[in-house]
Amino acid sequence: MTDTAATTEDGAAAHTEDGAAAHTEDDVAGRVDAALAEIFLTPEGHADPYARYALIHELAPVHESSNGDVFLARYDDCRALLRDNRFGKAFDPDRGVPNNADAEAIAYRRARSEQTRDAPRSMLALNPPDHTRIRSLVSRAFTPRRVERLRGRIEALAEERFDEMAERRELDLLEVCAFPLPVAVIGELVGVPRADWGRFRSLMSAAVMSLETGATRDELEAAEQAGREVWRYFTDLVAHKRREPGDDLISAMLEVEDGGDTLSEGELIASANLMFAAGFETTTNLIGNGVVALLRHPDQLARLRAEPDLASSAVEEMLRYDSPVQLDSRTAFETTDVAGVEVPKGRRVVTLLGAANHDPTHWSDPGRFDITRAEGPPMSFASGIHYCLGANLARLEGEVVVSGMLRRFAGIELTAEPVNRPRLTLRGYESVPLRIVPA
């Protein structure tokens, strides 16, 4: 069923003849399906999902699509679903792909899923008790204390980026700062040698296309190839760290133990791969999306210059306003009621995190970018047992970059329109051309 509370201004459909009401419901469902198809599959939807989210909020914030998936747009519904242990991760090749997606891509996903069903998977794709066990062991190595120790190093690495920006004056923010800084931070933390950092931008960019519901078969094949190359790299790196451990996350994960339990070789490689990829992919997008949002709202930029203590609040608003992660999904382990809709066992529910961050029932004037907003955390790092382990590290890097850029540069402006990446799940830019004036 579809939530059609907003079908008419006064709910008149409920008082019409059955046929007219059904027609109205079908019309609403069709409009929402069309909006979802645009969000997932079109350049226009990738460039601006938020106008489509607004329509979904108006018409059907709880929506059963024509392919059977249930979509949630409200903040509270998404949060509750992600914290509900009656839902979890399923080994599902379709990943919420709309009916009108590339048929060859869908067939390829299904074939590859069968071939890799028994391959080691990261905790991102696991449920309890496997997820609980692996996350607990990884958390023993990836401690808040280890992250806080990085603050000084992050600031030093950021200054190197600002020096290069000052020298160039005209530059691509992604190329000079938003990619190299997060990859340096997570590279040092995980234990990836500096000489290898640069190779991962194109590799990871290709690999994460497997998360995109609108990916073509060619993009999925490239993702598969990149994923194999990254896996081989971390297999060799883990073997090297066994021989020559250092002060890094991989070495620490090799040593963690809980009542005799340790991480297997496959679990180690999958965890290192996940931590490294997640550690720069989302942070790169946070920096790129956030700086663009600031530059497009000069009143907020001026406010932050005048009140640098607002940096933490500004980063939270950047995460909310244009989230680096736009969606997640879970599958029902039993027939369950979700926001008034019965979801059968085995049915997938998609949480539209970007829509939750623009939910007018949770946020005041959600389309306004306001760095002083204090209405709770955004849904950008998800919620529940799969809440992002590196969320605090991403926030810290965002604060260091935003504060540092405003301190180092008297002027920052876009020289051309930023180029969007043609993606939804992981939302960001291909390039952000800037001109800067050193202070």
mmCIF file with all atom_site columns, N, CA and C in Angstrom, residues 74-101:
data_model
loop_
_atom_site.group_PDB
_atom_site.id
_atom_site.type_symbol
_atom_site.label_atom_id
_atom_site.label_alt_id
_atom_site.label_comp_id
_atom_site.label_asym_id
_atom_site.label_entity_id
_atom_site.label_seq_id
_atom_site.pdbx_PDB_ins_code
_atom_site.Cartn_x
_atom_site.Cartn_y
_atom_site.Cartn_z
_atom_site.occupancy
_atom_site.B_iso_or_equiv
_atom_site.pdbx_formal_charge
_atom_site.auth_seq_id
_atom_site.auth_comp_id
_atom_site.auth_asym_id
_atom_site.auth_atom_id
_atom_site.pdbx_PDB_model_num
ATOM 1  N N  . ARG A 1 74  ? 10.843 9.763   5.524   1.00 0.00 ? 74  ARG A N  1
ATOM 2  C CA . ARG A 1 74  ? 10.829 10.540  6.757   1.00 0.00 ? 74  ARG A CA 1
ATOM 3  C C  . ARG A 1 74  ? 11.976 10.148  7.673   1.00 0.00 ? 74  ARG A C  1
ATOM 4  N N  . TYR A 1 75  ? 12.502 11.127  8.380   1.00 0.00 ? 75  TYR A N  1
ATOM 5  C CA . TYR A 1 75  ? 13.643 10.932  9.282   1.00 0.00 ? 75  TYR A CA 1
ATOM 6  C C  . TYR A 1 75  ? 13.336 9.856   10.326  1.00 0.00 ? 75  TYR A C  1
ATOM 7  N N  . ASP A 1 76  ? 12.230 10.013  11.035  1.00 0.00 ? 76  ASP A N  1
ATOM 8  C CA . ASP A 1 76  ? 11.924 9.085   12.120  1.00 0.00 ? 76  ASP A CA 1
ATOM 9  C C  . ASP A 1 76  ? 11.683 7.673   11.613  1.00 0.00 ? 76  ASP A C  1
ATOM 10 N N  . ASP A 1 77  ? 11.059 7.538   10.440  1.00 0.00 ? 77  ASP A N  1
ATOM 11 C CA . ASP A 1 77  ? 10.829 6.209   9.876   1.00 0.00 ? 77  ASP A CA 1
ATOM 12 C C  . ASP A 1 77  ? 12.145 5.542   9.490   1.00 0.00 ? 77  ASP A C  1
ATOM 13 N N  . CYS A 1 78  ? 13.047 6.306   8.858   1.00 0.00 ? 78  CYS A N  1
ATOM 14 C CA . CYS A 1 78  ? 14.354 5.755   8.472   1.00 0.00 ? 78  CYS A CA 1
ATOM 15 C C  . CYS A 1 78  ? 15.147 5.337   9.704   1.00 0.00 ? 78  CYS A C  1
ATOM 16 N N  . ARG A 1 79  ? 15.174 6.181   10.699  1.00 0.00 ? 79  ARG A N  1
ATOM 17 C CA . ARG A 1 79  ? 15.929 5.888   11.918  1.00 0.00 ? 79  ARG A CA 1
ATOM 18 C C  . ARG A 1 79  ? 15.389 4.633   12.604  1.00 0.00 ? 79  ARG A C  1
ATOM 19 N N  . ALA A 1 80  ? 14.070 4.535   12.704  1.00 0.00 ? 80  ALA A N  1
ATOM 20 C CA . ALA A 1 80  ? 13.465 3.375   13.357  1.00 0.00 ? 80  ALA A CA 1
ATOM 21 C C  . ALA A 1 80  ? 13.767 2.088   12.587  1.00 0.00 ? 80  ALA A C  1
ATOM 22 N N  . LEU A 1 81  ? 13.677 2.155   11.279  1.00 0.00 ? 81  LEU A N  1
ATOM 23 C CA . LEU A 1 81  ? 13.935 0.969   10.454  1.00 0.00 ? 81  LEU A CA 1
ATOM 24 C C  . LEU A 1 81  ? 15.373 0.488   10.607  1.00 0.00 ? 81  LEU A C  1
ATOM 25 N N  . LEU A 1 82  ? 16.324 1.429   10.570  1.00 0.00 ? 82  LEU A N  1
ATOM 26 C CA . LEU A 1 82  ? 17.738 1.060   10.655  1.00 0.00 ? 82  LEU A CA 1
ATOM 27 C C  . LEU A 1 82  ? 18.111 0.525   12.040  1.00 0.00 ? 82  LEU A C  1
ATOM 28 N N  . ARG A 1 83  ? 17.289 0.778   13.033  1.00 0.00 ? 83  ARG A N  1
ATOM 29 C CA . ARG A 1 83  ? 17.534 0.286   14.385  1.00 0.00 ? 83  ARG A CA 1
ATOM 30 C C  . ARG A 1 83  ? 16.692 -0.951  14.725  1.00 0.00 ? 83  ARG A C  1
ATOM 31 N N  . ASP A 1 84  ? 15.920 -1.439  13.775  1.00 0.00 ? 84  ASP A N  1
ATOM 32 C CA . ASP A 1 84  ? 14.987 -2.544  14.007  1.00 0.00 ? 84  ASP A CA 1
ATOM 33 C C  . ASP A 1 84  ? 15.678 -3.868  13.672  1.00 0.00 ? 84  ASP A C  1
ATOM 34 N N  . ASN A 1 85  ? 15.854 -4.734  14.685  1.00 0.00 ? 85  ASN A N  1
ATOM 35 C CA . ASN A 1 85  ? 16.574 -5.990  14.447  1.00 0.00 ? 85  ASN A CA 1
ATOM 36 C C  . ASN A 1 85  ? 15.746 -7.025  13.687  1.00 0.00 ? 85  ASN A C  1
ATOM 37 N N  . ARG A 1 86  ? 14.523 -6.669  13.312  1.00 0.00 ? 86  ARG A N  1
ATOM 38 C CA . ARG A 1 86  ? 13.739 -7.540  12.441  1.00 0.00 ? 86  ARG A CA 1
ATOM 39 C C  . ARG A 1 86  ? 14.106 -7.333  10.970  1.00 0.00 ? 86  ARG A C  1
ATOM 40 N N  . PHE A 1 87  ? 14.994 -6.394  10.723  1.00 0.00 ? 87  PHE A N  1
ATOM 41 C CA . PHE A 1 87  ? 15.486 -6.116  9.379   1.00 0.00 ? 87  PHE A CA 1
ATOM 42 C C  . PHE A 1 87  ? 17.010 -6.242  9.369   1.00 0.00 ? 87  PHE A C  1
ATOM 43 N N  . GLY A 1 88  ? 17.557 -6.591  8.225   1.00 0.00 ? 88  GLY A N  1
ATOM 44 C CA . GLY A 1 88  ? 19.007 -6.701  8.139   1.00 0.00 ? 88  GLY A CA 1
ATOM 45 C C  . GLY A 1 88  ? 19.469 -6.718  6.699   1.00 0.00 ? 88  GLY A C  1
ATOM 46 N N  . LYS A 1 89  ? 20.733 -7.030  6.535   1.00 0.00 ? 89  LYS A N  1
ATOM 47 C CA . LYS A 1 89  ? 21.340 -7.078  5.206   1.00 0.00 ? 89  LYS A CA 1
ATOM 48 C C  . LYS A 1 89  ? 21.014 -8.410  4.553   1.00 0.00 ? 89  LYS A C  1
ATOM 49 N N  . ALA A 1 90  ? 20.695 -8.377  3.266   1.00 0.00 ? 90  ALA A N  1
ATOM 50 C CA . ALA A 1 90  ? 20.422 -9.588  2.497   1.00 0.00 ? 90  ALA A CA 1
ATOM 51 C C  . ALA A 1 90  ? 21.361 -9.638  1.309   1.00 0.00 ? 90  ALA A C  1
ATOM 52 N N  . PHE A 1 91  ? 21.739 -10.845 0.946   1.00 0.00 ? 91  PHE A N  1
ATOM 53 C CA . PHE A 1 91  ? 22.613 -11.021 -0.224  1.00 0.00 ? 91  PHE A CA 1
ATOM 54 C C  . PHE A 1 91  ? 21.731 -10.922 -1.463  1.00 0.00 ? 91  PHE A C  1
ATOM 55 N N  . ASP A 1 92  ? 21.445 -9.679  -1.853  1.00 0.00 ? 92  ASP A N  1
ATOM 56 C CA . ASP A 1 92  ? 20.446 -9.403  -2.877  1.00 0.00 ? 92  ASP A CA 1
ATOM 57 C C  . ASP A 1 92  ? 21.077 -8.628  -4.019  1.00 0.00 ? 92  ASP A C  1
ATOM 58 N N  . PRO A 1 93  ? 21.137 -9.222  -5.218  1.00 0.00 ? 93  PRO A N  1
ATOM 59 C CA . PRO A 1 93  ? 21.827 -8.553  -6.321  1.00 0.00 ? 93  PRO A CA 1
ATOM 60 C C  . PRO A 1 93  ? 21.099 -7.330  -6.868  1.00 0.00 ? 93  PRO A C  1
ATOM 61 N N  . ASP A 1 94  ? 19.776 -7.241  -6.652  1.00 0.00 ? 94  ASP A N  1
ATOM 62 C CA . ASP A 1 94  ? 19.027 -6.148  -7.290  1.00 0.00 ? 94  ASP A CA 1
ATOM 63 C C  . ASP A 1 94  ? 19.194 -4.815  -6.577  1.00 0.00 ? 94  ASP A C  1
ATOM 64 N N  . ARG A 1 95  ? 19.440 -4.816  -5.262  1.00 0.00 ? 95  ARG A N  1
ATOM 65 C CA . ARG A 1 95  ? 19.744 -3.598  -4.504  1.00 0.00 ? 95  ARG A CA 1
ATOM 66 C C  . ARG A 1 95  ? 18.761 -2.464  -4.771  1.00 0.00 ? 95  ARG A C  1
ATOM 67 N N  . GLY A 1 96  ? 17.486 -2.766  -4.848  1.00 0.00 ? 96  GLY A N  1
ATOM 68 C CA . GLY A 1 96  ? 16.492 -1.705  -5.036  1.00 0.00 ? 96  GLY A CA 1
ATOM 69 C C  . GLY A 1 96  ? 16.477 -1.110  -6.430  1.00 0.00 ? 96  GLY A C  1
ATOM 70 N N  . VAL A 1 97  ? 16.975 -1.879  -7.418  1.00 0.00 ? 97  VAL A N  1
ATOM 71 C CA . VAL A 1 97  ? 17.047 -1.359  -8.779  1.00 0.00 ? 97  VAL A CA 1
ATOM 72 C C  . VAL A 1 97  ? 15.640 -1.177  -9.350  1.00 0.00 ? 97  VAL A C  1
ATOM 73 N N  . PRO A 1 98  ? 15.319 -0.010  -9.890  1.00 0.00 ? 98  PRO A N  1
ATOM 74 C CA . PRO A 1 98  ? 13.991 0.201   -10.484 1.00 0.00 ? 98  PRO A CA 1
ATOM 75 C C  . PRO A 1 98  ? 13.727 -0.737  -11.657 1.00 0.00 ? 98  PRO A C  1
ATOM 76 N N  . ASN A 1 99  ? 12.452 -0.958  -11.946 1.00 0.00 ? 99  ASN A N  1
ATOM 77 C CA . ASN A 1 99  ? 12.075 -1.882  -13.016 1.00 0.00 ? 99  ASN A CA 1
ATOM 78 C C  . ASN A 1 99  ? 12.632 -1.472  -14.368 1.00 0.00 ? 99  ASN A C  1
ATOM 79 N N  . ASN A 1 100 ? 12.775 -0.176  -14.600 1.00 0.00 ? 100 ASN A N  1
ATOM 80 C CA . ASN A 1 100 ? 13.217 0.293   -15.909 1.00 0.00 ? 100 ASN A CA 1
ATOM 81 C C  . ASN A 1 100 ? 14.728 0.515   -15.972 1.00 0.00 ? 100 ASN A C  1
ATOM 82 N N  . ALA A 1 101 ? 15.466 -0.114  -15.062 1.00 0.00 ? 101 ALA A N  1
ATOM 83 C CA . ALA A 1 101 ? 16.930 -0.031  -15.101 1.00 0.00 ? 101 ALA A CA 1
ATOM 84 C C  . ALA A 1 101 ? 17.465 -0.913  -16.236 1.00 0.00 ? 101 ALA A C  1
#
